[in-house]
Amino acid sequence: MAETGPEREELLSLRRGLEGLAPLPDAAWRDFAKVLKRRRLKASETWVRHGDTPDQVAVLSSGLMRLYYLREDGRELIKGFIRPGGWVAILDALLLKQPSRVTAEALAPSTLWTLPYRELERLCEAHAFWGLATRRLLERLYVRKVQREAAFLLDSPADRYLEFLREFADVQALIPDYHVASYLGVTPVALSRIRGRLGLVKRPARSAR
């Protein structure tokens, strides 16, 4: 794969992120890098749409993405946000080979490095690193899922909002209020009241285009 300067920097950043999971042998990296493809998305462009049967996974190199469910009445329910360094994979659809119930959409101009899921499976069989790295990524995903479920059951909406601000401090200005409200499980009006009670004023949203 011929690399430009920006692409080389993106791949170096991706490698550093992987090295945070476990020591990464050169052979395991080369085998991974040779099957990667770079994909750029405009703001509001989707990578996986509700009803698609995905066969790819990706790492977000730059930008910001959201995952959401679409109800029959057209209402969108935010599942989560993905910042640079995060993996984008609709796991249930991939594992069950079924249409996705989730849409993955760019909230800002974004760059993904993608590879077929079957290649990730092959890498896990060929390299001990990839088996370990995948397990650790899944562990993190599970912990995050349990924490989010517990927050909805045990924490107040205000506490969930404060946690959102801590977790997404670097990108929250790119996320519209109505997406934040959906992610927190409240209405936009309720979110405005929460901010008022906390004495917080939302920063002006930066353009995502």
mmCIF file of C-alpha atoms in Angstrom:
data_model
loop_
_atom_site.group_PDB
_atom_site.id
_atom_site.type_symbol
_atom_site.label_atom_id
_atom_site.label_comp_id
_atom_site.label_asym_id
_atom_site.label_seq_id
_atom_site.Cartn_x
_atom_site.Cartn_y
_atom_site.Cartn_z
ATOM 1 C CA MET A 1 0.000 0.000 0.000
ATOM 2 C CA ALA A 2 1.598 3.278 -1.120
ATOM 3 C CA GLU A 3 1.357 5.809 1.686
ATOM 4 C CA THR A 4 1.226 9.594 1.600
ATOM 5 C CA GLY A 5 2.629 11.646 4.457
ATOM 6 C CA PRO A 6 -0.740 12.039 6.239
ATOM 7 C CA GLU A 7 -1.539 8.355 5.760
ATOM 8 C CA ARG A 8 1.817 7.385 7.221
ATOM 9 C CA GLU A 9 1.153 9.537 10.298
ATOM 10 C CA GLU A 10 -2.306 8.006 10.689
ATOM 11 C CA LEU A 11 -0.867 4.497 10.537
ATOM 12 C CA LEU A 12 1.839 5.356 13.064
ATOM 13 C CA SER A 13 -0.845 6.669 15.409
ATOM 14 C CA LEU A 14 -2.891 3.517 14.851
ATOM 15 C CA ARG A 15 0.125 1.355 15.643
ATOM 16 C CA ARG A 16 0.818 3.280 18.848
ATOM 17 C CA GLY A 17 -2.766 2.692 19.919
ATOM 18 C CA LEU A 18 -2.457 -1.031 19.294
ATOM 19 C CA GLU A 19 0.805 -1.152 21.229
ATOM 20 C CA GLY A 20 -1.171 0.113 24.212
ATOM 21 C CA LEU A 21 -3.043 -3.207 24.194
ATOM 22 C CA ALA A 22 -0.036 -5.543 24.083
ATOM 23 C CA PRO A 23 3.491 -5.709 22.614
ATOM 24 C CA LEU A 24 3.022 -5.650 18.845
ATOM 25 C CA PRO A 25 5.469 -7.736 16.767
ATOM 26 C CA ASP A 26 6.445 -6.313 13.384
ATOM 27 C CA ALA A 27 5.065 -9.358 11.559
ATOM 28 C CA ALA A 28 1.642 -8.974 13.190
ATOM 29 C CA TRP A 29 1.590 -5.289 12.254
ATOM 30 C CA ARG A 30 2.653 -5.868 8.644
ATOM 31 C CA ASP A 31 0.030 -8.574 8.170
ATOM 32 C CA PHE A 32 -2.605 -6.173 9.517
ATOM 33 C CA ALA A 33 -1.467 -3.090 7.612
ATOM 34 C CA LYS A 34 -1.446 -4.806 4.225
ATOM 35 C CA VAL A 35 -5.209 -5.509 4.365
ATOM 36 C CA LEU A 36 -6.232 -2.037 5.558
ATOM 37 C CA LYS A 37 -8.102 0.387 3.327
ATOM 38 C CA ARG A 38 -8.531 4.085 4.002
ATOM 39 C CA ARG A 39 -12.065 5.455 3.853
ATOM 40 C CA ARG A 40 -13.018 9.111 4.196
ATOM 41 C CA LEU A 41 -16.514 10.181 5.213
ATOM 42 C CA LYS A 42 -18.161 13.571 4.955
ATOM 43 C CA ALA A 43 -20.195 14.890 7.869
ATOM 44 C CA SER A 44 -23.578 13.085 7.945
ATOM 45 C CA GLU A 45 -22.293 10.304 5.659
ATOM 46 C CA THR A 46 -22.997 6.774 6.861
ATOM 47 C CA TRP A 47 -20.537 3.888 7.013
ATOM 48 C CA VAL A 48 -23.083 1.243 8.014
ATOM 49 C CA ARG A 49 -26.788 1.861 7.533
ATOM 50 C CA HIS A 50 -29.736 0.240 9.298
ATOM 51 C CA GLY A 51 -30.605 -2.866 7.262
ATOM 52 C CA ASP A 52 -27.096 -3.403 5.854
ATOM 53 C CA THR A 53 -25.354 -6.715 6.502
ATOM 54 C CA PRO A 54 -21.842 -5.545 7.426
ATOM 55 C CA ASP A 55 -18.690 -7.536 6.758
ATOM 56 C CA GLN A 56 -16.104 -4.918 7.778
ATOM 57 C CA VAL A 57 -14.587 -3.512 10.953
ATOM 58 C CA ALA A 58 -12.748 -0.210 11.206
ATOM 59 C CA VAL A 59 -10.634 2.051 13.367
ATOM 60 C CA LEU A 60 -11.529 5.738 13.433
ATOM 61 C CA SER A 61 -8.391 7.744 12.654
ATOM 62 C CA SER A 62 -9.896 11.240 12.781
ATOM 63 C CA GLY A 63 -13.289 12.875 13.162
ATOM 64 C CA LEU A 64 -16.276 11.758 15.220
ATOM 65 C CA MET A 65 -19.005 9.173 14.661
ATOM 66 C CA ARG A 66 -22.295 8.240 16.255
ATOM 67 C CA LEU A 67 -24.097 4.916 16.453
ATOM 68 C CA TYR A 68 -27.877 5.026 16.567
ATOM 69 C CA TYR A 69 -31.023 2.947 16.284
ATOM 70 C CA LEU A 70 -33.890 4.052 14.048
ATOM 71 C CA ARG A 71 -37.384 3.361 15.358
ATOM 72 C CA GLU A 72 -40.341 2.646 13.108
ATOM 73 C CA ASP A 73 -41.723 6.120 13.832
ATOM 74 C CA GLY A 74 -38.482 7.666 12.538
ATOM 75 C CA ARG A 75 -37.088 8.605 15.927
ATOM 76 C CA GLU A 76 -33.344 8.107 16.361
ATOM 77 C CA LEU A 77 -31.961 6.665 19.603
ATOM 78 C CA ILE A 78 -28.257 7.289 20.178
ATOM 79 C CA LYS A 79 -26.308 4.185 21.160
ATOM 80 C CA GLY A 80 -22.922 5.846 21.463
ATOM 81 C CA PHE A 81 -20.220 8.096 20.053
ATOM 82 C CA ILE A 82 -16.824 7.047 18.704
ATOM 83 C CA ARG A 83 -13.786 9.303 18.861
ATOM 84 C CA PRO A 84 -10.406 8.859 17.121
ATOM 85 C CA GLY A 85 -8.696 5.619 18.097
ATOM 86 C CA GLY A 86 -11.993 3.844 18.647
ATOM 87 C CA TRP A 87 -13.034 0.722 16.795
ATOM 88 C CA VAL A 88 -16.235 0.710 14.751
ATOM 89 C CA ALA A 89 -17.840 -2.715 14.536
ATOM 90 C CA ILE A 90 -21.488 -3.787 14.610
ATOM 91 C CA LEU A 91 -20.648 -6.978 16.452
ATOM 92 C CA ASP A 92 -24.042 -8.657 16.648
ATOM 93 C CA ALA A 93 -24.642 -8.206 12.919
ATOM 94 C CA LEU A 94 -21.118 -9.425 12.101
ATOM 95 C CA LEU A 95 -21.298 -12.500 14.324
ATOM 96 C CA LEU A 96 -24.836 -13.489 13.356
ATOM 97 C CA LYS A 97 -24.439 -12.440 9.693
ATOM 98 C CA GLN A 98 -27.690 -10.530 9.979
ATOM 99 C CA PRO A 99 -28.802 -7.047 8.905
ATOM 100 C CA SER A 100 -27.655 -4.336 11.270
ATOM 101 C CA ARG A 101 -30.152 -2.557 13.496
ATOM 102 C CA VAL A 102 -27.552 0.163 14.038
ATOM 103 C CA THR A 103 -26.469 3.006 11.770
ATOM 104 C CA ALA A 104 -22.883 4.301 12.004
ATOM 105 C CA GLU A 105 -22.679 7.911 10.804
ATOM 106 C CA ALA A 106 -19.973 10.575 10.749
ATOM 107 C CA LEU A 107 -20.800 13.653 12.827
ATOM 108 C CA ALA A 108 -17.766 15.438 11.373
ATOM 109 C CA PRO A 109 -15.473 14.765 8.414
ATOM 110 C CA SER A 110 -13.890 11.467 9.412
ATOM 111 C CA THR A 111 -11.234 9.014 8.294
ATOM 112 C CA LEU A 112 -11.511 5.268 8.850
ATOM 113 C CA TRP A 113 -9.059 2.444 8.335
ATOM 114 C CA THR A 114 -11.165 -0.578 7.420
ATOM 115 C CA LEU A 115 -10.606 -4.294 6.941
ATOM 116 C CA PRO A 116 -12.865 -7.293 6.295
ATOM 117 C CA TYR A 117 -13.997 -9.080 9.454
ATOM 118 C CA ARG A 118 -12.825 -12.372 7.944
ATOM 119 C CA GLU A 119 -9.304 -10.890 7.772
ATOM 120 C CA LEU A 120 -9.449 -10.003 11.453
ATOM 121 C CA GLU A 121 -10.455 -13.597 12.192
ATOM 122 C CA ARG A 122 -7.498 -14.801 10.116
ATOM 123 C CA LEU A 123 -5.141 -12.468 11.964
ATOM 124 C CA CYS A 124 -6.357 -13.827 15.308
ATOM 125 C CA GLU A 125 -5.521 -17.344 14.167
ATOM 126 C CA ALA A 126 -2.143 -16.386 12.690
ATOM 127 C CA HIS A 127 -0.774 -14.093 15.422
ATOM 128 C CA ALA A 128 -0.962 -14.381 19.205
ATOM 129 C CA PHE A 129 -0.997 -10.573 19.397
ATOM 130 C CA TRP A 130 -4.288 -10.301 17.552
ATOM 131 C CA GLY A 131 -5.983 -12.900 19.711
ATOM 132 C CA LEU A 132 -4.895 -11.010 22.836
ATOM 133 C CA ALA A 133 -5.648 -7.544 21.444
ATOM 134 C CA THR A 134 -9.121 -8.568 20.312
ATOM 135 C CA ARG A 135 -9.861 -10.069 23.722
ATOM 136 C CA ARG A 136 -8.782 -6.877 25.478
ATOM 137 C CA LEU A 137 -10.854 -4.722 23.145
ATOM 138 C CA LEU A 138 -13.896 -6.898 23.846
ATOM 139 C CA GLU A 139 -13.226 -6.667 27.595
ATOM 140 C CA ARG A 140 -13.189 -2.876 27.366
ATOM 141 C CA LEU A 141 -16.389 -2.916 25.343
ATOM 142 C CA TYR A 142 -18.088 -5.157 27.896
ATOM 143 C CA VAL A 143 -17.029 -2.975 30.830
ATOM 144 C CA ARG A 144 -18.261 0.137 29.012
ATOM 145 C CA LYS A 145 -21.595 -1.554 28.283
ATOM 146 C CA VAL A 146 -22.083 -2.593 31.929
ATOM 147 C CA GLN A 147 -21.179 0.889 33.157
ATOM 148 C CA ARG A 148 -23.656 2.519 30.784
ATOM 149 C CA GLU A 149 -26.436 0.126 31.816
ATOM 150 C CA ALA A 150 -25.691 0.800 35.492
ATOM 151 C CA ALA A 151 -25.752 4.561 34.891
ATOM 152 C CA PHE A 152 -29.262 4.342 33.428
ATOM 153 C CA LEU A 153 -30.470 2.220 36.339
ATOM 154 C CA LEU A 154 -28.705 3.960 39.226
ATOM 155 C CA ASP A 155 -27.615 7.490 38.285
ATOM 156 C CA SER A 156 -29.653 10.643 37.851
ATOM 157 C CA PRO A 157 -29.840 12.326 34.425
ATOM 158 C CA ALA A 158 -27.670 15.130 35.828
ATOM 159 C CA ASP A 159 -25.015 12.634 36.904
ATOM 160 C CA ARG A 160 -25.134 10.996 33.472
ATOM 161 C CA TYR A 161 -24.671 14.399 31.863
ATOM 162 C CA LEU A 162 -21.647 15.199 34.025
ATOM 163 C CA GLU A 163 -20.121 11.843 33.100
ATOM 164 C CA PHE A 164 -20.791 12.599 29.419
ATOM 165 C CA LEU A 165 -18.924 15.908 29.791
ATOM 166 C CA ARG A 166 -15.955 14.123 31.366
ATOM 167 C CA GLU A 167 -15.854 11.361 28.786
ATOM 168 C CA PHE A 168 -16.339 13.520 25.698
ATOM 169 C CA ALA A 169 -14.772 16.796 26.832
ATOM 170 C CA ASP A 170 -12.597 17.053 23.720
ATOM 171 C CA VAL A 171 -15.405 16.528 21.195
ATOM 172 C CA GLN A 172 -18.626 17.570 22.925
ATOM 173 C CA ALA A 173 -18.789 20.869 21.008
ATOM 174 C CA LEU A 174 -19.261 18.816 17.811
ATOM 175 C CA ILE A 175 -22.291 16.965 19.202
ATOM 176 C CA PRO A 176 -25.690 18.678 18.784
ATOM 177 C CA ASP A 177 -27.849 19.046 21.881
ATOM 178 C CA TYR A 178 -30.547 16.712 20.600
ATOM 179 C CA HIS A 179 -27.976 13.930 20.122
ATOM 180 C CA VAL A 180 -26.655 14.494 23.649
ATOM 181 C CA ALA A 181 -30.203 14.349 25.012
ATOM 182 C CA SER A 182 -30.919 11.103 23.165
ATOM 183 C CA TYR A 183 -27.671 9.566 24.431
ATOM 184 C CA LEU A 184 -28.632 10.495 27.998
ATOM 185 C CA GLY A 185 -32.208 9.257 27.635
ATOM 186 C CA VAL A 186 -33.817 12.670 28.199
ATOM 187 C CA THR A 187 -35.574 15.268 26.066
ATOM 188 C CA PRO A 188 -33.727 18.357 24.786
ATOM 189 C CA VAL A 189 -35.883 20.485 27.117
ATOM 190 C CA ALA A 190 -34.878 18.337 30.093
ATOM 191 C CA LEU A 191 -31.219 18.625 29.079
ATOM 192 C CA SER A 192 -31.514 22.413 29.005
ATOM 193 C CA ARG A 193 -32.996 22.359 32.515
ATOM 194 C CA ILE A 194 -30.203 20.098 33.756
ATOM 195 C CA ARG A 195 -27.621 22.554 32.429
ATOM 196 C CA GLY A 196 -29.443 25.407 34.098
ATOM 197 C CA ARG A 197 -29.524 23.661 37.472
ATOM 198 C CA LEU A 198 -25.826 22.850 37.166
ATOM 199 C CA GLY A 199 -24.989 26.404 36.127
ATOM 200 C CA LEU A 200 -23.491 25.216 32.858
ATOM 201 C CA VAL A 201 -23.671 26.916 29.484
ATOM 202 C CA LYS A 202 -23.001 24.876 26.351
ATOM 203 C CA ARG A 203 -20.106 26.128 24.284
ATOM 204 C CA PRO A 204 -21.024 27.281 20.764
ATOM 205 C CA ALA A 205 -21.006 24.269 18.455
ATOM 206 C CA ARG A 206 -18.074 24.117 16.060
ATOM 207 C CA SER A 207 -18.825 23.493 12.421
ATOM 208 C CA ALA A 208 -18.447 19.853 11.417
ATOM 209 C CA ARG A 209 -18.000 20.717 7.745
#
